[in-house]
Coordinates of C-alpha atoms (C1' of nucleotides) in Angstrom, one line a residue:
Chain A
X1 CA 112.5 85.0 95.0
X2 CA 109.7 85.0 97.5
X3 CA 106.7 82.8 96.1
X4 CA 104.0 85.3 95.6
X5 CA 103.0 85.9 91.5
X6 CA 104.0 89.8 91.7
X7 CA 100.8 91.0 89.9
X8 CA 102.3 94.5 90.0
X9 CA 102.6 96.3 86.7
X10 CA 105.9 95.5 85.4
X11 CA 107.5 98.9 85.3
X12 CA 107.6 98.5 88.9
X13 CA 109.5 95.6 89.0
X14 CA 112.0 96.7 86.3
X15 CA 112.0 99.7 89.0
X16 CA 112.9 97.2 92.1
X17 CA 115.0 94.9 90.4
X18 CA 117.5 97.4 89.2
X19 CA 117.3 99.5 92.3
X20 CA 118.5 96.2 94.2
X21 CA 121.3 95.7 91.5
X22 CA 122.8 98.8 92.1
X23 CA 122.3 98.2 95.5
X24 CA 123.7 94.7 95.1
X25 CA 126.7 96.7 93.3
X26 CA 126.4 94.8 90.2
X27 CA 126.1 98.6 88.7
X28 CA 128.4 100.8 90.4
X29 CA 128.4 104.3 90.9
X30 CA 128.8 106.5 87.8
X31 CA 128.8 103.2 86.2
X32 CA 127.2 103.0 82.9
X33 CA 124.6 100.9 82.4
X34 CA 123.8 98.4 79.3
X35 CA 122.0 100.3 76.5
X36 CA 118.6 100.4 76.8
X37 CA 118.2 97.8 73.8
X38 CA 120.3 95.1 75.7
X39 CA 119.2 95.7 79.1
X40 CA 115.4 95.4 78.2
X41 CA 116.5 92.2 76.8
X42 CA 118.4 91.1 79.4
X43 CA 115.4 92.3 81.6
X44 CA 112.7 90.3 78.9
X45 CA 110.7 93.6 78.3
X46 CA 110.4 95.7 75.7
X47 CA 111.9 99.3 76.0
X48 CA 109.0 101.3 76.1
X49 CA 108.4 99.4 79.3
X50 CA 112.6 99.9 80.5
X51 CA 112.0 103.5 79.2
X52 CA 109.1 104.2 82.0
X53 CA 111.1 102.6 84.5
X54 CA 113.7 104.6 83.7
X55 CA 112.3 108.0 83.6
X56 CA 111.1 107.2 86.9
X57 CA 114.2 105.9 88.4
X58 CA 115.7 109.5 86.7
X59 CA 113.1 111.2 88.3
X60 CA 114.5 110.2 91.9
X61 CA 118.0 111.0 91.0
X62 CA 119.0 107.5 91.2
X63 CA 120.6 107.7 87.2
X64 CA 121.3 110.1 84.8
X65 CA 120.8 109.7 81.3
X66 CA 122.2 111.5 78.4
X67 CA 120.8 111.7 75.0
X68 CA 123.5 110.3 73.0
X69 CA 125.7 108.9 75.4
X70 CA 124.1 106.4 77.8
X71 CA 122.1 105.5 81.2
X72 CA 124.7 106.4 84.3
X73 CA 124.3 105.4 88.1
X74 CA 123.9 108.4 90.4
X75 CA 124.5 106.6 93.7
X76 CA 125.3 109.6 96.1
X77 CA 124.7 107.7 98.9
X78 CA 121.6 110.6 98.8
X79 CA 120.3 111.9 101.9
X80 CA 118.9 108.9 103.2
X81 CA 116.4 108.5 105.6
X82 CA 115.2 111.9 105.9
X83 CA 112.2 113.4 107.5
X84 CA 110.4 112.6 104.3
X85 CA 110.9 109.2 104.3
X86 CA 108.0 107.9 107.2
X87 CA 108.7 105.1 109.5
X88 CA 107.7 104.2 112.6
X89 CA 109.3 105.0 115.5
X90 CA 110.0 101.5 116.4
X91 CA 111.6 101.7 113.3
X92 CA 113.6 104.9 113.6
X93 CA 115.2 103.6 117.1
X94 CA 115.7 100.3 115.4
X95 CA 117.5 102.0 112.2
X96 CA 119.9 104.2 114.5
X97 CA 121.1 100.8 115.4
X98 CA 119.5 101.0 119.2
X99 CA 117.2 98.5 120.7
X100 CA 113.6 100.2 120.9
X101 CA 111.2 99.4 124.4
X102 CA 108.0 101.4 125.5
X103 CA 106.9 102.4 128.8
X104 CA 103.0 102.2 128.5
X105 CA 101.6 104.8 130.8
X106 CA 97.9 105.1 129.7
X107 CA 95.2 104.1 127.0
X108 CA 91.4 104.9 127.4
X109 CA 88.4 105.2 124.9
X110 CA 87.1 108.7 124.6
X111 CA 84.5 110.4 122.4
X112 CA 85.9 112.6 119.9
X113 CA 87.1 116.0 120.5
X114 CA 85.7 118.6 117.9
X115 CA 89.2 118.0 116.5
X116 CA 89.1 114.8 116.0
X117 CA 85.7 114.7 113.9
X118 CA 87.4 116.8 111.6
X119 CA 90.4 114.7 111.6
X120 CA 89.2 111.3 111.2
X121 CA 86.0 112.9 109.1
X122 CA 83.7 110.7 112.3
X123 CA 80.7 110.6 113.8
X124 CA 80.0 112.0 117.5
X125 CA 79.1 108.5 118.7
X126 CA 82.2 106.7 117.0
X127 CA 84.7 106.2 120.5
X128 CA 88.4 107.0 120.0
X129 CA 91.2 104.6 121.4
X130 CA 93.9 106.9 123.3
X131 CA 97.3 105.8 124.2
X132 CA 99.9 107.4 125.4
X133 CA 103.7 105.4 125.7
X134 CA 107.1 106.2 126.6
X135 CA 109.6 105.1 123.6
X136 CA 112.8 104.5 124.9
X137 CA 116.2 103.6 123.1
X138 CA 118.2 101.0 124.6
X139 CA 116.6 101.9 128.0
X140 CA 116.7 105.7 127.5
X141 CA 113.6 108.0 127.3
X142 CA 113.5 109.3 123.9
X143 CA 110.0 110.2 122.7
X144 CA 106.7 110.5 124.1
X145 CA 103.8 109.6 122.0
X146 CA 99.9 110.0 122.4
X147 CA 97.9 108.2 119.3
X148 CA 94.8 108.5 118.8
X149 CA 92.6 106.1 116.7
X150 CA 89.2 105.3 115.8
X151 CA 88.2 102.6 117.8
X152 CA 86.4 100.6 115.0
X153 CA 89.3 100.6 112.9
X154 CA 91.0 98.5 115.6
X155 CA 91.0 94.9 115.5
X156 CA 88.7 93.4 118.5
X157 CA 91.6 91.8 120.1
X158 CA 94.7 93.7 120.5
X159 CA 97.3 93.9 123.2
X160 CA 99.1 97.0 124.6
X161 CA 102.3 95.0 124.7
X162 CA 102.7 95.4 120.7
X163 CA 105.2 97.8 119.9
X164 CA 103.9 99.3 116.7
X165 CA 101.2 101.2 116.1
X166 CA 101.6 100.6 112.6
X167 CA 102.2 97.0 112.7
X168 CA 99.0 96.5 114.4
X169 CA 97.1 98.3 112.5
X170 CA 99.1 96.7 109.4
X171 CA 98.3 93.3 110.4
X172 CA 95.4 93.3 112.8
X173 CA 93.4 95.5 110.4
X174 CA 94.5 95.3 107.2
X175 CA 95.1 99.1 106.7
X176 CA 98.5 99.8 105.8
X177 CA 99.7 103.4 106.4
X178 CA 101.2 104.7 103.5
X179 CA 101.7 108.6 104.0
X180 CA 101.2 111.1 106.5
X181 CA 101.4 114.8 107.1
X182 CA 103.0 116.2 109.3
X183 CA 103.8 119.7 111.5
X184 CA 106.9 120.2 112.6
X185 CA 107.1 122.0 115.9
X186 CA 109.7 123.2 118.6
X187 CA 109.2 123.2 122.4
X188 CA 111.1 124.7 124.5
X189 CA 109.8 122.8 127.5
X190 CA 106.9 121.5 128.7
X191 CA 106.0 120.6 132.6
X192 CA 105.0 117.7 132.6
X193 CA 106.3 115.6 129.4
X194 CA 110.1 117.3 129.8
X195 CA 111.1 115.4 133.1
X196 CA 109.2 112.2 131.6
X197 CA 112.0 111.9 129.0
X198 CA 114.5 113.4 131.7
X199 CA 115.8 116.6 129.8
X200 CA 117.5 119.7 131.1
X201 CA 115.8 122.5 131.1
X202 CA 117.5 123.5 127.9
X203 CA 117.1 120.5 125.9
X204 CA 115.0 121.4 123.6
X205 CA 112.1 118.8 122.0
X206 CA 110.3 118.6 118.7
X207 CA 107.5 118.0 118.2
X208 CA 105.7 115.9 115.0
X209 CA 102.2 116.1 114.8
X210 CA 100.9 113.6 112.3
X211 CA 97.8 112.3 110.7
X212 CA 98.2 109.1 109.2
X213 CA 96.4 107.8 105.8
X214 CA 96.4 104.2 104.7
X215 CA 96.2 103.6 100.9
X216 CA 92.4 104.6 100.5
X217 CA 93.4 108.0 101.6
X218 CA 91.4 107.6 104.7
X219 CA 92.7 108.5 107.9
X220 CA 93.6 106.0 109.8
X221 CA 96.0 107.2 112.9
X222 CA 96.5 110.6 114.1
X223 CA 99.7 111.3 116.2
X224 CA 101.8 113.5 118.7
X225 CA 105.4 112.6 119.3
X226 CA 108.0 114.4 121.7
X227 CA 111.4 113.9 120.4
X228 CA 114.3 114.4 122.8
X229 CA 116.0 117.3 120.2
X230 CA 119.6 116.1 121.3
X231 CA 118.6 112.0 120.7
X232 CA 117.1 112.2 117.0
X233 CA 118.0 114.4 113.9
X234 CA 116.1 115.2 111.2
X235 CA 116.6 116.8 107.9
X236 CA 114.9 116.9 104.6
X237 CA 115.8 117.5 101.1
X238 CA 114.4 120.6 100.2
X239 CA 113.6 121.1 96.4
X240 CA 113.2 124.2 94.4
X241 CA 110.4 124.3 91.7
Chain B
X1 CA 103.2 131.0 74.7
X2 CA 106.8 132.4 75.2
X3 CA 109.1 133.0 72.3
X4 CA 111.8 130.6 73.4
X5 CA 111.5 127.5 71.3
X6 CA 111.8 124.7 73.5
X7 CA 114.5 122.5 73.6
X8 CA 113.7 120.6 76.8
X9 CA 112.3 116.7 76.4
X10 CA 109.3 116.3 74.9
X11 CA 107.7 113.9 77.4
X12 CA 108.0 117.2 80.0
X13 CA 106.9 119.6 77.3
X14 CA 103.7 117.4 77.9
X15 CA 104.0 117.0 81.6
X16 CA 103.9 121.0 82.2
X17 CA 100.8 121.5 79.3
X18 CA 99.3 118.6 81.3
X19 CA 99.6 120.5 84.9
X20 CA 98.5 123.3 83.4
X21 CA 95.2 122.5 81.8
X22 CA 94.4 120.9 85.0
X23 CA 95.3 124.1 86.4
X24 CA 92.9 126.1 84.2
X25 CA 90.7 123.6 84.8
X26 CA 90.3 122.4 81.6
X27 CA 90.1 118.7 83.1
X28 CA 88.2 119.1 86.4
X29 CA 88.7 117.1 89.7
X30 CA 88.2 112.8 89.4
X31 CA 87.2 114.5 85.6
X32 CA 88.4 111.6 83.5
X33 CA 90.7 112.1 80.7
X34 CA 90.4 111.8 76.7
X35 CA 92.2 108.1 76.6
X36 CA 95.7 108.0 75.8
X37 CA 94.9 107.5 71.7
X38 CA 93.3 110.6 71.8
X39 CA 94.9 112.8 74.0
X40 CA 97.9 111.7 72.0
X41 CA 96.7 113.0 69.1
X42 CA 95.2 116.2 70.5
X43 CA 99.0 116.5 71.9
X44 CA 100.9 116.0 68.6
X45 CA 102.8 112.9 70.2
X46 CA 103.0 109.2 70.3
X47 CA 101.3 107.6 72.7
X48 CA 104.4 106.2 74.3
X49 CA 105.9 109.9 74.9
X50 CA 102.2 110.4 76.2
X51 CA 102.3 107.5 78.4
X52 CA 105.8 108.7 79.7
X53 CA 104.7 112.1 81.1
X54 CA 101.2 110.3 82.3
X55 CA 103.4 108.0 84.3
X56 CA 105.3 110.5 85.7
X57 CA 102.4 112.7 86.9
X58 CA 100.8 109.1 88.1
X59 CA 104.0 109.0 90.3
X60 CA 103.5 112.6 91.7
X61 CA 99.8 112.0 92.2
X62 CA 98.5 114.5 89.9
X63 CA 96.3 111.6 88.3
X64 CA 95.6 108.1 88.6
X65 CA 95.2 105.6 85.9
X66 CA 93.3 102.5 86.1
X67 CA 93.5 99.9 84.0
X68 CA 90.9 98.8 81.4
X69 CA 88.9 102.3 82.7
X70 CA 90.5 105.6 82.4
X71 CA 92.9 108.1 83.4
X72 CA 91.4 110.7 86.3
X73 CA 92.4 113.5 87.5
X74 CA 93.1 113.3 91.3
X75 CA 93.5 117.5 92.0
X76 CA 93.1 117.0 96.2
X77 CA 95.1 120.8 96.5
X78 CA 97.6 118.5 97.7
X79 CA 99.6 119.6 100.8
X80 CA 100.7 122.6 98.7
X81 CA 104.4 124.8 100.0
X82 CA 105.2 122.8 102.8
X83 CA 108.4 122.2 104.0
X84 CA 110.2 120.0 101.1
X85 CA 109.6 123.2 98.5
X86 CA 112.5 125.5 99.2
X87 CA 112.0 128.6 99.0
X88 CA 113.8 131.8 100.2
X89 CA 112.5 133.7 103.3
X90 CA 111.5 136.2 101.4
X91 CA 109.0 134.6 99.1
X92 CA 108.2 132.2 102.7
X93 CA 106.8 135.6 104.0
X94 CA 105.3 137.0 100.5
X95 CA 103.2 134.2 100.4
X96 CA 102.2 134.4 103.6
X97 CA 100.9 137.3 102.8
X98 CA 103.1 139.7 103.9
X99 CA 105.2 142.7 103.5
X100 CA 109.5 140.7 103.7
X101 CA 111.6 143.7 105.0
X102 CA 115.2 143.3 106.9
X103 CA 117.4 144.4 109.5
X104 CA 121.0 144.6 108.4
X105 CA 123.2 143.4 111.5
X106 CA 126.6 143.5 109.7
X107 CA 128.4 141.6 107.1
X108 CA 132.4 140.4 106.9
X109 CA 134.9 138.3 105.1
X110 CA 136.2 136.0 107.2
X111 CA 138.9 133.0 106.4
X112 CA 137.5 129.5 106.5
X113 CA 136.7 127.4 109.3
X114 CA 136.9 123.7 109.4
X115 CA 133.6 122.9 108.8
X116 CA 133.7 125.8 106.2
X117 CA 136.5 123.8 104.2
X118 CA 134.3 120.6 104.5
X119 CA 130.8 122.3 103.9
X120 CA 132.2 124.1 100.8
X121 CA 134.6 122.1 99.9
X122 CA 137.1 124.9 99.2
X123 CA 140.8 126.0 100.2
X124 CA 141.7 127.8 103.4
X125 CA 142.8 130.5 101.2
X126 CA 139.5 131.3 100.2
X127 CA 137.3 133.7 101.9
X128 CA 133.9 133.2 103.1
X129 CA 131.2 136.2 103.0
X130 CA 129.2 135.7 106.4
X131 CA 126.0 138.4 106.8
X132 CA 123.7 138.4 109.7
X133 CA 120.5 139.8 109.7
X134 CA 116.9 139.8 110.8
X135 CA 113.8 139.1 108.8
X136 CA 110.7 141.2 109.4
X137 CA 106.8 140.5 108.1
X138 CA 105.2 143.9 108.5
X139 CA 107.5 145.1 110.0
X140 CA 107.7 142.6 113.0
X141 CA 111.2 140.5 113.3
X142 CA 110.7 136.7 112.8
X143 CA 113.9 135.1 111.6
X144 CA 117.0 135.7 112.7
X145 CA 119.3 134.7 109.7
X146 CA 123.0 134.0 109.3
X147 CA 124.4 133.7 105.5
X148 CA 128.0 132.2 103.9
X149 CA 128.5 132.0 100.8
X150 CA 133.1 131.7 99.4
X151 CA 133.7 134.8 98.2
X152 CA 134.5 134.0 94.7
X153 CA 131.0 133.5 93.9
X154 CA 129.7 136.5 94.6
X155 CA 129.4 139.0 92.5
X156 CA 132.3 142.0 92.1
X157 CA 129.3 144.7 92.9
X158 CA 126.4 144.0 95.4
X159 CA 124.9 145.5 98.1
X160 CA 123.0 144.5 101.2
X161 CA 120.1 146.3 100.8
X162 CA 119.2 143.3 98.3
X163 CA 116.5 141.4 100.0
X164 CA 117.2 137.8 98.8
X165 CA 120.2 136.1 98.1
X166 CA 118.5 133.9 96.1
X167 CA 118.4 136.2 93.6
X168 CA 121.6 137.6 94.3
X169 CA 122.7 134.0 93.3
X170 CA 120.7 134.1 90.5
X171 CA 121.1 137.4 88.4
X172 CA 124.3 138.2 89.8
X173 CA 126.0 135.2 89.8
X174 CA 124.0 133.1 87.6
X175 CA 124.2 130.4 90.0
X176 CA 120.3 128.9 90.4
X177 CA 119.9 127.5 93.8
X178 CA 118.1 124.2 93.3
X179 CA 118.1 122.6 96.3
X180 CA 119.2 122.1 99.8
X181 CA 119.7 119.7 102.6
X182 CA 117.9 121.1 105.7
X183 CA 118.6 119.7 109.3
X184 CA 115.7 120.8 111.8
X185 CA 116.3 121.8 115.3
X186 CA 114.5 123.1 118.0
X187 CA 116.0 125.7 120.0
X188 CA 114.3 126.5 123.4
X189 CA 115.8 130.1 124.2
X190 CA 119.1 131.5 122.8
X191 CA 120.3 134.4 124.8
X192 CA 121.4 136.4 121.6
X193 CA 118.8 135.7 118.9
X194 CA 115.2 135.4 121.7
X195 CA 115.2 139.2 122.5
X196 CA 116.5 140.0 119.4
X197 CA 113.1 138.4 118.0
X198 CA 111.2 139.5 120.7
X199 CA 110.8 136.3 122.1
X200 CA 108.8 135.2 125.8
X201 CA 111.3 132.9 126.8
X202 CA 108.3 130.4 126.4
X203 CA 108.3 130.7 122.5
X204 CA 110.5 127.7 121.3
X205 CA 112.6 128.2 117.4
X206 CA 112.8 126.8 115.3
X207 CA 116.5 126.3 113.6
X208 CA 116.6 125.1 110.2
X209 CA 120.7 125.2 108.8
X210 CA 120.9 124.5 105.3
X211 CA 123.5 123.8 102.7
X212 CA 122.1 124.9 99.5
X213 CA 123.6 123.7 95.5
X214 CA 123.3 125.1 91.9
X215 CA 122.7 123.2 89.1
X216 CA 126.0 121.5 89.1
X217 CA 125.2 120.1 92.4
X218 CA 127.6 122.8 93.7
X219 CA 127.8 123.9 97.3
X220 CA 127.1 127.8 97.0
X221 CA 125.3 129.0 100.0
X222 CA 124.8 127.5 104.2
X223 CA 122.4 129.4 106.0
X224 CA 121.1 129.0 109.4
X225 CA 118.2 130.2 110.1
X226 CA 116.0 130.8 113.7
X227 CA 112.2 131.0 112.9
X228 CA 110.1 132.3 115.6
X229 CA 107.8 129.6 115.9
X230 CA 104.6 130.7 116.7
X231 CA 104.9 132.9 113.0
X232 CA 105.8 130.3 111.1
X233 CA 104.3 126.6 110.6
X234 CA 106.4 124.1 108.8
X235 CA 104.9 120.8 107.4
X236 CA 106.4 117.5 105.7
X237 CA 104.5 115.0 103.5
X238 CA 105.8 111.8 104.8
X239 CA 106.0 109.0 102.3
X240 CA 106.3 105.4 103.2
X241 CA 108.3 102.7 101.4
Chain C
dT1 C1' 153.2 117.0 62.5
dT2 C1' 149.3 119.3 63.9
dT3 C1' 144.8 121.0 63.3
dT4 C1' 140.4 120.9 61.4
dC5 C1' 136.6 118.7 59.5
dC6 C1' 133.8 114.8 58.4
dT7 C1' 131.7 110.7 59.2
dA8 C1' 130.1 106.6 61.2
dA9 C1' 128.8 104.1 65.4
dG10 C1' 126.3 103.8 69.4
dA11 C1' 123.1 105.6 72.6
dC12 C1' 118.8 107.9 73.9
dA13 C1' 114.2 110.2 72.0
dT14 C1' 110.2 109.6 69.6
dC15 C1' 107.0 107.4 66.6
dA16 C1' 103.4 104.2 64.6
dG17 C1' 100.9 100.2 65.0
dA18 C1' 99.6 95.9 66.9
dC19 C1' 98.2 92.7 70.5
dA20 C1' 97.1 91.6 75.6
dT21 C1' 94.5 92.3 79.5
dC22 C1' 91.4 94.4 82.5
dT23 C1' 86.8 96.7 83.6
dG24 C1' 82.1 97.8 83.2
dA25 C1' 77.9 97.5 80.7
dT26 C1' 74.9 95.0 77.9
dA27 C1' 72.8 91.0 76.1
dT28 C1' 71.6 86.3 76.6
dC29 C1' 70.6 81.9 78.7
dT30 C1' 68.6 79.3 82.5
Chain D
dA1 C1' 65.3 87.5 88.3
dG2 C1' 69.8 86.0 88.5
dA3 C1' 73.8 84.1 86.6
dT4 C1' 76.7 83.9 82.5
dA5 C1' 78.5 85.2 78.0
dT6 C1' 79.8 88.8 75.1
dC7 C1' 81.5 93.2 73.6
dA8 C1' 83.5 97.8 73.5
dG9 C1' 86.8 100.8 75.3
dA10 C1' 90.7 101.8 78.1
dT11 C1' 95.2 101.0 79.9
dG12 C1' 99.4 97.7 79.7
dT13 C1' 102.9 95.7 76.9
dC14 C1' 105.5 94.6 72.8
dT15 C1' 107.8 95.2 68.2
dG16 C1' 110.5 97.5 64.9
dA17 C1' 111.7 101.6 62.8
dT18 C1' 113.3 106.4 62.4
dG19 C1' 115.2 110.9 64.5
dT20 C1' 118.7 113.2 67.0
dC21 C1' 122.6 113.8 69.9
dT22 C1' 127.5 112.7 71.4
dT23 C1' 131.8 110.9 70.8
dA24 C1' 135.7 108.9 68.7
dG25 C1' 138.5 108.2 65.0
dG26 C1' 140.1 108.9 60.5
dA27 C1' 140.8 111.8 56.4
dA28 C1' 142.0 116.1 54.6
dA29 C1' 144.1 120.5 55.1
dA30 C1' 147.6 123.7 57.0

DNA sequence: TTTTCCTAAGACATCAGACATCTGATATCT
DNA sequence: AGATATCAGATGTCTGATGTCTTAGGAAAA
């Protein structure tokens, strides 16, 4: 158990901890779990506390309950992973098990585009830090990325040599991107960014346009990414109302 | 209120009164709520029920609570129909605005194929339904869509000229589509489907191929569908960890 | 013996009330 | 005036009880 005194509210850690047992397998699938009574003992909270959890943990699909009968496991080994889930794309190259690099081709401070004021809600004087990087996947061109962020959210000292946009701005300045919307977009091909990532003229790429918030709801990070179509998939679990 | 007494939970009786008075605007944007003792009450439930559906609606940012202050509600117009709702093509195009008509291209039975079997899960006895057609917004052609669904869950009597299979599903069959698992591809020119939706070779699709389920988290419809992109503008909200 | 019906146990659903802790405002002391 | 103490009100958590649903098993009937 790491050191830190989790000050969360405790329905999230009932939330974590039984998420890692069933990941852990100490509740297998379509297993039943203890009644709420015993496991909110076993837990040391009371049950309205378990219940919250609960509901929540129902609300993603990871158990089932049923009045009357008892608290079930769920684990379809659900649709992990999906568009929905965000990570960077350091992270993405790393999950598909492939060893991520960057090719740095460019970074420049620019005043903001009309565009951007609206994006990052800025002033005309505020400068914007422009990148633009090769990612590649065990030595292969996969995706080409231009971010764009506002040069005083940057920390004063910061090397291009970092993979991570996010980590930087993680740890360097303390804002920690939590969500982001994005637009999903097809190209067919494009001059100059197609033989970049080496593609044939009928590979396909996608493109994710993204603006980035950190926890305030501010925007922190706003970014294009080229994905080499036949390289990445991505799907996402479409709900009805 | 409609005449069908409710049998569903009572903690999401209170989570859809909830959305809707914030809806009417009953309780106005960062309005703070009556605290949980007296909403309770106003409610006709026990705080804990209360605190269940609050907690729940705290999860899917509807409000934010903060402790020792108040519950507010946090109505940003959120990142309303983007690509995570499913919805049929049809209602994609009614709320765009538009008039949904289609092109019938043709319709057959055809036996299984392997992915079939898998997809569907069914035997190579059974016979799938396949129907092609084309999607038009006032008239102008913007998704080229192909539709299976086994045979045996259609029903006996149906005819083409129906508009969505959704509903098909629905009244005929009385098998609600709930949800689906959508992988996203870009498609730089097909030679089939681009003139067919009056396509520059320029315009990019965008391919979304779906497996959709009922209730019973039955396989009951895969649909593949070519969006021509510049009509159509798919977004995700992008969650991190 | 077989079928039907009843009942009791166990589980989730909901309730009522209390105490704990946090926050912001006000009052008080220096 | 500024720092500190106090207080009211709100959310967080706990306790114990009752309501309702499901299932299994036994009793009664066929």
């Amino acid at each position: 158990m790491s050191i830190k005194s989790d000050n969360r509210h405790l329905y999230l850690q009932v939330i974590d901890r039984l998420k890692q047992d069933i990941e852990k397998g100490l509740y297998k699938e379509k297993e039943k779990l203890p009644s709420e009574f015993d496991l909110a003992k076993q837990l040391g909270v009371s049950r309205a506390t378990l219940r919250e959890a609960l509901r929540i943990l129902e609300e993603e699909n990871v158990i089932i309950r049923r009045h009357g009968v008892g608290t079930f496991v769920n684990a379809k080994p659900m649709f992990t992973s999906g568009i929905e889930q965000l990570n960077s794309v350091t992270d993405m190259i790393k999950q598909a098990g492939m060893k991520p690099g960057t090719i740095f081709l460019s970074s420049s401070t620019q005043a903001p585009t009309e565009e951007d004021i609206r994006r990052f809600s800025c002033s005309t004087s505020e400068e914007i830090f422009i990148m633009e990087r090769v990612r590649t996947a065990n030595g292969e061109p996969v995706v080409y990325c231009i971010d764009k962020v506002p040069e005083r959210i940057l920390p004063k000292t910061f090397s291009h040599e970092e993979e991570s946009i996010f980590q930087i701005l993680d740890e360097g300045a303390n804002r920690r991107i939590t969500y982001a919307v994005a637009q999903i977009e097809p190209l067919g091909y494009h001059e100059k960014i197609s033989p970049i990532l080496e593609c044939d003229p009928e590979t396909a790429l996608l493109v994710l346009k993204q603006m980035h918030f950190d926890e305030m709801d501010e925007p922190v990070l706003f970014s294009v990414n080229y994905f080499k179509a036949d390289k990445f998939s991505f799907h996402v679990l479409r709900k009805r109302i």
